[in-house]
Amino acid sequence: MGFYHYLSFGIILFSIGVVGFIIRNNTVVLLMSVELMLNSVNLIFVAFSRYLHGTEGQVYVFITMAIAAAEVAVGLAIVISIYRLFGTLDISKIKLLKG
Amino acid sequence: MNFVIPDVNLISLLPEIILLIFATILLFVQTGSEKKRICALLAFIGLVITLVMVPFYWGKGIEGFGGLVIRDNFSLMCQTMIIVAVLLAVVYSYQYLVFEDKNIGEYYALTLTSVMGMNIMITGTDLIVIFLGMEILSISLYVLVAFFKTVREGMEASVKYMLLGAFASAIFLLGISFFYGASGKTALNAFVMLDGTSAMAMPLFFMGLSLILVGLGFKIASAPFHMWAPDAYEGAPTSVASLLSVAPKIAGLAVIFRVGIGMAKYSPEIMMTIIAFMAVTSMIVGNFAALRQSGLVRMLAYSGIAQVGYMLISLLGIREGGGSALLFYLFIYVLMNMGAFGIAVLLTKEKDKRLLIEDMKGLAGQHPIIAFTMAVFLISMAGIPPMGGFFAKFYVFKHGIEAGYLWVVIVAIITTVVSLYYYFRVIIVMYMTEEEEKGILPKHAEVNLFNAVLVAVALLIIVLGVIPGSLLEIAQHAVAF
């Protein structure tokens, strides 16, 4: 297990997140995809940090985790309001705005 | 391994600290009947204090946190523009929010924290600091867009904005991680390519740079990453949409400028190619999509996308001093876009009903001053000589040609001609249609603070169009490093 394994694993996880974000319609699944993307970046940071013999990358992981937590807190609050108003979480059925 | 505590210079972040203090105070305001007035006043005072501080910092280039934050003239100029825009947005909010709206304190507190995030973005010289600022800004704005949680359009706008914004943040963060892998650092001004890893460093660096630009492209609503913008502006409360359409774009463009300056010695051709692509698609998509809009706010959203395209042209000449043209354009853009959104705030009667361009029929007959200011803003956006928008476009095109991107400027000129149609359609509806029995506004709208602000903004645009020299001089001074 070398550096390139970790880097490739991180990039593959990120791509899964991107694909999930594009093909899924459920709002909660979209939030989960974004979380997957953020966490895979954490993995890439740690891999680079180890490869470059630096410590900054590992510190950035904690910053990213805090930001991801704040983002998902606001995101879930908005999702709950959406469900109360529309009765559905399907983003393709929520389309009052268009043009 | 010795650990050196970096020089924490809190003076460098004093404006942000003051904004945070005022935001915290606003969360605790409990004064019943006078709450609306007191909250707006507190937010106004906090913003004015941070604006007054700008001259004291000017020319000093104070650094803090071991160089992570720098308050140079460029960031001070951007700070001035952001605070002017948000001050106008506070005035609009005071007009727009009615007394029954609860949680007004939170509304203004979130506005102030979003300003704090933007200030951190423009003063940060490290990508992680910039990312932190971007997230503070974005998370505050997601909540502000969803402020009326029983309005369906607003919630839909918020969920779309939130999902795409989070997606863009993740892409930006991936860019930072590649950047870190290529250089071992995340500082923009001290970028040094690592030796010994050069085989992998260069591709990683280019990928990181491209991903960072894509992430920022989302935040400034430049095509092809613009799809959230029209929905978010239309669904959001109009006073929030005015903030959303101006302030994050200033911060995002300032960051692109800093990235460009930092990368100047590492062959930024790939960066220029991406910026040229974003500029051309923004101008084409924005202008042609605005042609077929019937809603005023949606039309302004697409016109904002087109304006971002024009501003990106100035960044093509970043090494030849294009930053001054960017700052000049941004200043005019703040005034004219906030002005036009101010009219939209004034005309929005019901919160869950779209404002159509046809609704403005006969506005000139009943309210000549409001119609005249709207005409000034629209003519300035179209870039017709007596207004400030003309010189803004002129300087941008000049820098684009000097940088050798003649084809981009030609596209810009063609799309400017297209834009005349939709800007003038609004003016024609206002001035040349029959007066209706019942106009959109009450017959005797009193002369109040709101109208005075609109007239002042319109006058400033005309003044800057006649004598643009002094503002341009300040802008050139601000980008001289």
XYZ file of C-alpha atoms in Angstrom:
580
model
C 0.000 0.000 0.000
C 1.878 3.034 -1.225
C 1.090 6.659 -1.677
C -0.480 6.118 -5.085
C -2.966 3.620 -3.699
C -4.236 6.161 -1.193
C -4.326 8.919 -3.794
C -6.214 6.756 -6.304
C -8.620 5.587 -3.619
C -9.344 9.204 -2.684
C -9.896 10.211 -6.290
C -12.152 7.195 -6.951
C -14.242 8.037 -3.858
C -14.511 11.645 -5.041
C -15.666 10.482 -8.483
C -18.310 8.254 -6.901
C -19.524 11.308 -5.013
C -19.668 13.387 -8.210
C -21.528 10.657 -10.118
C -23.954 10.216 -7.227
C -24.582 13.943 -7.129
C -25.367 13.991 -10.839
C -27.553 10.899 -11.237
C -29.554 10.796 -7.997
C -32.667 12.853 -7.266
C -33.197 12.412 -3.539
C -32.072 15.512 -1.647
C -30.658 13.536 1.278
C -28.648 11.322 -1.084
C -27.294 14.465 -2.754
C -26.117 15.745 0.639
C -24.512 12.375 1.325
C -22.692 12.542 -2.008
C -21.292 15.948 -1.114
C -20.166 14.583 2.258
C -18.447 11.695 0.478
C -16.629 14.176 -1.738
C -15.456 16.249 1.232
C -14.263 13.164 3.112
C -12.395 11.796 0.112
C -10.562 15.146 -0.065
C -9.577 14.577 3.569
C -8.049 11.262 2.547
C -6.131 12.955 -0.268
C -4.877 15.623 2.128
C -3.567 13.004 4.545
C -1.943 11.022 1.736
C -0.138 14.106 0.435
C 0.828 15.092 3.932
C 2.494 11.722 4.500
C 4.137 11.794 1.073
C 5.567 15.296 1.555
C 6.566 14.663 5.192
C 4.593 17.710 6.291
C 2.017 18.140 9.000
C -0.176 20.859 7.470
C -2.289 18.400 5.502
C -3.355 16.592 8.645
C -4.372 19.880 10.273
C -6.446 20.824 7.240
C -8.451 17.627 7.735
C -9.779 18.919 11.036
C -10.729 22.259 9.475
C -12.516 20.437 6.658
C -14.384 18.188 9.080
C -15.650 21.189 11.045
C -16.788 22.934 7.873
C -18.486 19.778 6.587
C -20.359 19.457 9.874
C -21.569 23.077 9.668
C -22.617 22.615 6.072
C -24.558 19.423 6.693
C -26.280 20.962 9.731
C -27.656 23.804 7.627
C -28.331 21.430 4.736
C -30.415 19.014 6.792
C -32.411 21.895 8.292
C -33.248 23.092 4.780
C -34.105 19.537 3.699
C -36.528 19.146 6.622
C -38.265 22.405 5.695
C -38.451 21.243 2.088
C -40.093 17.987 3.141
C -42.637 19.836 5.285
C -43.552 22.198 2.459
C -43.531 19.901 -0.557
C -44.138 16.473 0.997
C -41.366 15.016 -1.138
C -37.584 14.933 -1.219
C -37.361 14.324 -4.977
C -35.506 17.330 -6.386
C -36.876 16.665 -9.887
C -40.456 17.169 -8.590
C -39.648 20.471 -6.881
C -39.740 22.871 -9.785
C -41.767 25.998 -9.249
C -38.938 28.141 -10.577
C -38.107 27.850 -14.235
C -37.466 29.881 -17.341
C 11.276 19.996 15.665
C 10.933 23.545 16.904
C 7.547 25.182 16.818
C 7.364 28.922 16.305
C 4.203 30.690 17.364
C 3.240 32.900 14.427
C 2.831 36.604 14.875
C -0.866 37.030 15.595
C -1.672 40.609 14.741
C -5.314 41.052 15.689
C -5.373 44.568 14.247
C -5.336 42.933 10.804
C -8.719 41.325 11.520
C -10.301 44.153 13.518
C -13.100 44.852 10.979
C -14.126 41.184 11.030
C -14.049 41.128 14.832
C -16.303 44.192 14.978
C -18.725 42.641 12.493
C -18.839 39.465 14.576
C -19.510 41.447 17.774
C -22.404 43.279 16.128
C -23.769 40.018 14.696
C -23.719 38.485 18.164
C -25.449 41.496 19.704
C -28.142 41.320 17.015
C -28.989 37.761 17.997
C -29.977 38.941 21.475
C -32.063 42.003 20.654
C -35.464 41.615 22.330
C -37.297 44.918 22.266
C -40.759 44.175 20.998
C -42.329 46.961 19.006
C -39.159 48.820 18.028
C -37.260 45.675 17.078
C -37.332 46.203 13.321
C -35.854 49.678 13.545
C -33.242 48.834 16.190
C -31.957 45.761 14.345
C -31.535 47.639 11.080
C -29.820 50.476 12.909
C -27.396 48.132 14.684
C -26.452 46.404 11.436
C -26.039 49.801 9.777
C -23.754 51.067 12.564
C -21.605 47.938 12.468
C -21.130 48.240 8.713
C -20.418 51.968 8.867
C -17.712 51.411 11.516
C -15.953 48.875 9.286
C -16.259 51.279 6.349
C -14.775 54.158 8.350
C -11.799 51.997 9.262
C -10.721 51.666 5.617
C -8.756 54.972 5.384
C -6.780 54.100 8.520
C -5.549 50.871 6.950
C -4.904 52.381 3.513
C -1.314 52.060 2.312
C -0.075 50.219 5.389
C -0.387 46.623 4.170
C -0.841 45.196 7.676
C -0.222 41.458 7.908
C -1.534 39.087 10.514
C -1.391 35.434 11.594
C 2.067 34.926 10.173
C 1.128 36.250 6.736
C -2.099 34.254 6.346
C -4.076 37.487 6.265
C -3.021 40.707 4.589
C -4.969 43.938 4.492
C -3.405 45.572 1.454
C -4.926 48.289 -0.702
C -6.555 45.782 -3.030
C -8.438 44.055 -0.239
C -9.389 47.428 1.262
C -10.857 48.541 -2.055
C -12.852 45.294 -2.297
C -13.923 45.707 1.329
C -15.240 49.195 0.551
C -17.278 47.886 -2.374
C -18.694 44.960 -0.408
C -19.716 47.191 2.483
C -21.310 49.770 0.186
C -23.325 46.956 -1.414
C -24.373 45.523 1.943
C -25.286 48.950 3.329
C -27.647 49.352 0.376
C -28.966 45.852 1.010
C -29.679 46.769 4.652
C -31.672 49.803 3.490
C -33.594 47.558 1.083
C -34.233 45.002 3.807
C -35.644 47.702 6.056
C -38.089 48.552 3.288
C -38.827 44.947 2.355
C -39.302 43.221 5.701
C -42.619 43.990 7.359
C -43.152 44.146 11.064
C -44.763 40.719 11.282
C -41.572 39.012 10.168
C -40.144 37.418 13.249
C -36.427 36.764 13.751
C -35.377 40.049 12.156
C -32.332 40.094 14.405
C -31.160 36.818 12.888
C -31.647 38.194 9.396
C -29.243 41.067 10.012
C -26.873 38.891 12.042
C -26.564 36.500 9.090
C -26.020 39.444 6.759
C -23.128 40.616 8.930
C -21.572 37.149 9.165
C -21.738 36.825 5.388
C -19.869 40.146 5.134
C -17.346 38.754 7.591
C -16.837 35.716 5.359
C -16.344 37.904 2.290
C -13.801 40.070 4.113
C -11.866 36.961 5.145
C -11.936 35.770 1.526
C -10.506 39.003 0.156
C -7.867 39.440 2.861
C -6.722 35.807 2.926
C -3.495 34.905 1.164
C -3.723 31.219 1.986
C -6.130 28.928 0.178
C -7.379 27.331 3.396
C -8.193 30.774 4.849
C -9.957 31.668 1.620
C -11.908 28.407 1.812
C -12.949 29.180 5.392
C -14.156 32.624 4.356
C -16.026 31.149 1.411
C -17.840 28.700 3.661
C -18.776 31.378 6.230
C -20.184 33.432 3.368
C -22.005 30.541 1.705
C -23.569 29.027 4.810
C -24.893 32.430 5.907
C -26.378 32.989 2.481
C -28.036 29.525 2.291
C -29.970 30.424 5.439
C -30.759 33.954 4.249
C -32.220 32.639 0.980
C -34.419 30.270 3.019
C -35.371 33.016 5.447
C -39.131 32.804 4.882
C -39.509 29.121 5.479
C -43.159 28.977 4.475
C -42.572 30.440 1.015
C -42.245 27.529 -1.391
C -40.221 29.366 -4.035
C -37.736 30.568 -1.438
C -37.186 27.085 -0.046
C -36.746 25.619 -3.510
C -34.213 28.333 -4.327
C -32.399 27.637 -1.080
C -32.137 23.887 -1.563
C -30.806 24.312 -5.095
C -28.334 26.972 -4.013
C -27.235 24.936 -1.006
C -26.661 21.685 -2.923
C -24.769 23.285 -5.805
C -22.833 25.534 -3.447
C -21.721 22.566 -1.348
C -20.767 20.705 -4.529
C -18.684 23.686 -5.654
C -17.029 23.879 -2.234
C -16.022 20.225 -2.477
C -14.501 20.807 -5.929
C -12.642 23.878 -4.626
C -11.307 21.823 -1.729
C -10.100 19.082 -4.077
C -8.282 21.801 -6.006
C -6.622 22.962 -2.781
C -5.514 19.412 -1.985
C -3.876 19.019 -5.427
C -2.280 22.401 -5.013
C -0.935 21.295 -1.653
C 0.368 18.094 -3.196
C 2.193 20.016 -5.908
C 3.834 22.593 -3.678
C 3.674 21.391 -0.080
C 2.057 24.707 0.827
C -1.275 26.418 0.383
C -0.010 30.001 0.414
C -0.724 31.919 -2.776
C 2.041 34.501 -2.569
C 4.841 32.103 -1.638
C 4.192 29.424 -4.205
C 7.348 27.463 -5.014
C 7.299 24.292 -7.065
C 8.965 21.463 -5.163
C 12.186 20.073 -6.593
C 12.514 16.352 -7.152
C 8.786 15.832 -7.590
C 8.581 17.817 -10.805
C 7.332 14.888 -12.896
C 4.105 14.787 -10.945
C 4.039 18.328 -9.601
C 3.242 20.155 -12.827
C 0.124 18.148 -13.847
C -1.092 18.193 -10.244
C -0.591 21.942 -10.097
C -2.564 22.511 -13.297
C -5.368 20.230 -12.171
C -5.490 21.989 -8.814
C -5.579 25.400 -10.455
C -8.392 24.354 -12.823
C -10.476 22.883 -10.006
C -9.990 26.021 -7.899
C -11.180 28.148 -10.813
C -14.211 25.890 -11.323
C -15.124 26.205 -7.650
C -14.814 29.967 -7.795
C -16.746 30.004 -11.077
C -19.709 28.540 -9.205
C -19.477 31.204 -6.527
C -19.363 34.117 -8.979
C -22.132 32.542 -11.106
C -20.133 32.468 -14.299
C -21.321 30.191 -17.110
C -21.108 27.178 -17.492
C -21.502 27.003 -13.699
C -24.354 29.492 -13.471
C -27.426 27.239 -13.344
C -28.214 27.930 -9.698
C -28.164 31.713 -10.036
C -31.479 32.582 -11.752
C -33.474 30.221 -9.527
C -31.764 31.396 -6.356
C -32.251 35.082 -7.145
C -35.860 34.657 -8.146
C -36.880 32.527 -5.200
C -34.948 34.394 -2.539
C -36.433 37.400 -0.759
C -35.673 40.278 -3.152
C -33.577 42.114 -0.579
C -31.426 38.993 -0.177
C -31.228 38.558 -3.950
C -29.751 42.045 -4.246
C -26.999 41.075 -1.797
C -26.527 37.690 -3.469
C -26.123 39.176 -6.932
C -23.300 41.540 -6.009
C -21.299 40.790 -2.895
C -20.148 37.152 -3.435
C -19.092 38.078 -6.971
C -16.765 40.775 -5.623
C -15.191 38.308 -3.204
C -14.869 35.549 -5.801
C -13.330 37.811 -8.444
C -10.908 39.197 -5.866
C -9.772 35.650 -5.077
C -9.335 34.852 -8.787
C -7.228 38.016 -9.051
C -5.054 36.941 -6.106
C -4.620 33.443 -7.554
C -3.641 34.978 -10.886
C -1.093 37.341 -9.316
C 0.368 34.507 -7.245
C 0.707 32.224 -10.272
C 2.033 34.897 -12.638
C 5.499 33.429 -12.889
C 4.367 29.839 -13.470
C 3.095 30.106 -17.047
C -0.528 30.998 -16.417
C -1.576 30.217 -20.001
C -3.837 27.413 -18.825
C -5.447 29.755 -16.322
C -5.972 32.396 -18.994
C -7.536 29.796 -21.297
C -10.001 28.777 -18.592
C -10.832 32.410 -17.783
C -11.320 33.233 -21.472
C -13.631 30.228 -21.850
C -15.637 31.243 -18.781
C -15.847 34.849 -19.996
C -17.061 33.935 -23.491
C -19.664 31.403 -22.314
C -20.900 33.793 -19.613
C -21.395 36.610 -22.074
C -23.158 34.420 -24.632
C -25.332 32.441 -22.205
C -26.153 35.436 -20.001
C -27.124 37.813 -22.756
C -29.060 35.387 -24.932
C -30.944 33.813 -22.006
C -31.868 37.267 -20.688
C -33.598 37.993 -24.005
C -36.470 35.615 -23.335
C -37.173 36.353 -19.681
C -40.472 37.803 -18.552
C -39.588 38.228 -14.877
C -37.585 41.280 -13.886
C -35.409 39.565 -11.253
C -34.673 36.644 -13.542
C -33.689 39.036 -16.315
C -31.363 40.840 -13.899
C -29.892 37.470 -12.852
C -28.955 36.586 -16.432
C -27.663 40.101 -17.023
C -25.505 39.632 -13.910
C -24.056 36.450 -15.430
C -23.201 38.431 -18.570
C -21.609 41.211 -16.491
C -19.366 38.628 -14.789
C -18.225 37.624 -18.257
C -17.174 41.210 -18.990
C -15.351 41.433 -15.671
C -13.448 38.219 -16.375
C -12.025 39.834 -19.545
C -10.115 42.300 -17.394
C -8.473 39.362 -15.598
C -7.009 38.179 -18.907
C -4.680 41.174 -18.738
C -3.749 40.507 -15.133
C -0.017 40.955 -15.733
C -0.513 44.245 -17.574
C -2.489 45.889 -14.778
C -5.933 44.539 -15.674
C -6.827 44.554 -11.992
C -7.563 48.274 -12.060
C -10.154 47.761 -14.800
C -11.650 44.952 -12.697
C -11.961 47.190 -9.641
C -13.460 50.038 -11.683
C -16.005 47.711 -13.300
C -16.851 46.138 -9.943
C -17.496 49.531 -8.366
C -19.852 50.573 -11.156
C -21.443 47.116 -11.088
C -22.144 47.428 -7.355
C -23.927 50.728 -7.912
C -25.962 49.836 -10.988
C -26.942 46.318 -9.974
C -27.857 47.296 -6.422
C -29.839 50.191 -7.887
C -31.809 47.977 -10.249
C -32.490 45.457 -7.487
C -33.603 48.343 -5.288
C -36.334 49.123 -7.804
C -37.266 45.428 -7.794
C -37.522 45.520 -3.974
C -39.741 48.577 -4.198
C -42.052 46.970 -6.746
C -42.334 43.539 -5.117
C -45.678 43.739 -3.421
C -46.281 40.177 -2.397
C -43.482 37.915 -1.308
C -44.567 34.815 -3.175
C -45.476 36.454 -6.461
C -43.058 37.016 -9.335
C -42.446 40.550 -10.509
C -42.980 40.662 -14.273
C -41.579 43.264 -16.617
C -45.150 43.947 -17.814
C -46.031 44.984 -14.264
C -43.980 48.133 -14.768
C -46.387 49.545 -17.374
C -46.798 53.285 -17.185
C -44.396 53.672 -14.281
C -42.918 56.815 -15.804
C -46.246 58.627 -15.787
C -46.990 57.980 -12.131
C -43.542 57.931 -10.583
C -41.159 59.807 -12.872
C -38.236 59.800 -10.412
C -38.279 56.045 -9.873
C -38.630 55.374 -13.592
C -35.772 57.774 -14.332
C -33.399 56.116 -11.834
C -34.275 52.692 -13.255
C -33.515 54.002 -16.746
C -30.137 55.279 -15.517
C -29.239 51.873 -14.051
C -30.292 49.982 -17.174
C -28.523 52.347 -19.578
C -25.401 52.069 -17.458
C -25.588 48.260 -17.594
C -25.950 48.432 -21.357
C -22.801 50.582 -21.457
C -24.004 53.729 -23.163
C -21.699 56.786 -22.908
C -22.964 59.266 -20.352
C -23.131 56.598 -17.635
C -20.380 54.937 -15.636
C -21.004 51.586 -17.303
C -19.531 52.871 -20.553
C -16.094 53.631 -19.102
C -16.149 50.383 -17.129
C -16.657 48.399 -20.338
C -14.162 50.589 -22.203
C -11.302 49.954 -19.755
C -12.078 46.240 -19.622
C -12.019 45.925 -23.409
C -8.819 47.985 -23.583
C -7.042 45.613 -21.187
C -8.416 42.587 -23.023
C -7.016 43.812 -26.348
C -3.662 44.744 -24.806
C -3.396 41.235 -23.390
C -3.866 39.834 -26.901
C -7.379 38.449 -26.556
C -8.978 40.357 -29.410
C -11.444 37.556 -30.214
C -12.857 37.621 -26.687
C -13.382 41.382 -26.946
C -15.124 40.958 -30.299
C -17.530 38.452 -28.735
C -18.049 40.918 -25.891
C -18.932 43.762 -28.249
C -21.385 41.601 -30.226
C -23.111 40.413 -27.057
C -23.255 43.987 -25.752
C -25.300 44.883 -28.824
C -27.606 41.947 -28.053
C -27.993 43.165 -24.477
C -29.336 46.535 -25.641
C -32.563 44.800 -26.634
C -33.531 43.471 -23.229
C -32.379 46.505 -21.263
C -34.328 48.846 -23.513
C -37.394 46.637 -23.446
C -37.815 47.517 -19.768
C -37.355 51.224 -20.481
C -39.897 51.054 -23.316
C -42.415 49.323 -21.036
C -41.910 52.027 -18.430
C -42.065 55.034 -20.733
C -44.028 54.181 -23.856
C -47.036 52.147 -22.749
C -50.395 53.476 -21.716
C -50.940 54.296 -18.089
C -53.112 51.776 -16.361
C -55.915 52.569 -13.973
C -54.126 51.033 -11.041
C -50.346 51.173 -11.140
C -48.037 48.792 -9.327
C -47.234 51.389 -6.686
C -49.671 53.485 -4.655
C -50.404 56.820 -6.303
C -48.785 59.057 -3.732
C -45.558 57.379 -2.769
C -43.976 59.707 -0.259
C -40.441 61.020 -0.554
C -38.558 58.826 1.869
C -35.112 57.522 2.629
C -35.479 54.765 0.068
C -36.124 57.034 -2.916
C -33.351 59.362 -1.766
C -30.895 56.445 -1.731
C -31.909 55.393 -5.239
C -31.480 58.928 -6.560
C -28.081 59.215 -4.877
C -26.885 55.964 -6.458
C -28.103 57.072 -9.886
C -26.350 60.436 -9.519
C -23.127 58.700 -8.497
C -23.263 56.539 -11.643
C -23.698 59.630 -13.818
C -20.867 61.469 -12.017
C -18.516 58.518 -12.401
C -19.448 58.363 -16.087
C -18.524 62.009 -16.623
C -15.362 62.107 -14.494
C -14.039 58.541 -14.129
C -10.426 59.679 -13.567
C -10.204 59.798 -9.791
C -11.788 56.392 -9.191
C -9.538 54.846 -11.837
C -6.510 56.420 -10.166
C -7.466 54.886 -6.819
C -7.995 51.528 -8.525
C -4.582 51.680 -10.192
C -3.035 52.578 -6.859
C -4.783 49.615 -5.250
C -3.435 46.981 -7.646
C 0.151 48.289 -7.684
C 1.966 45.725 -5.576
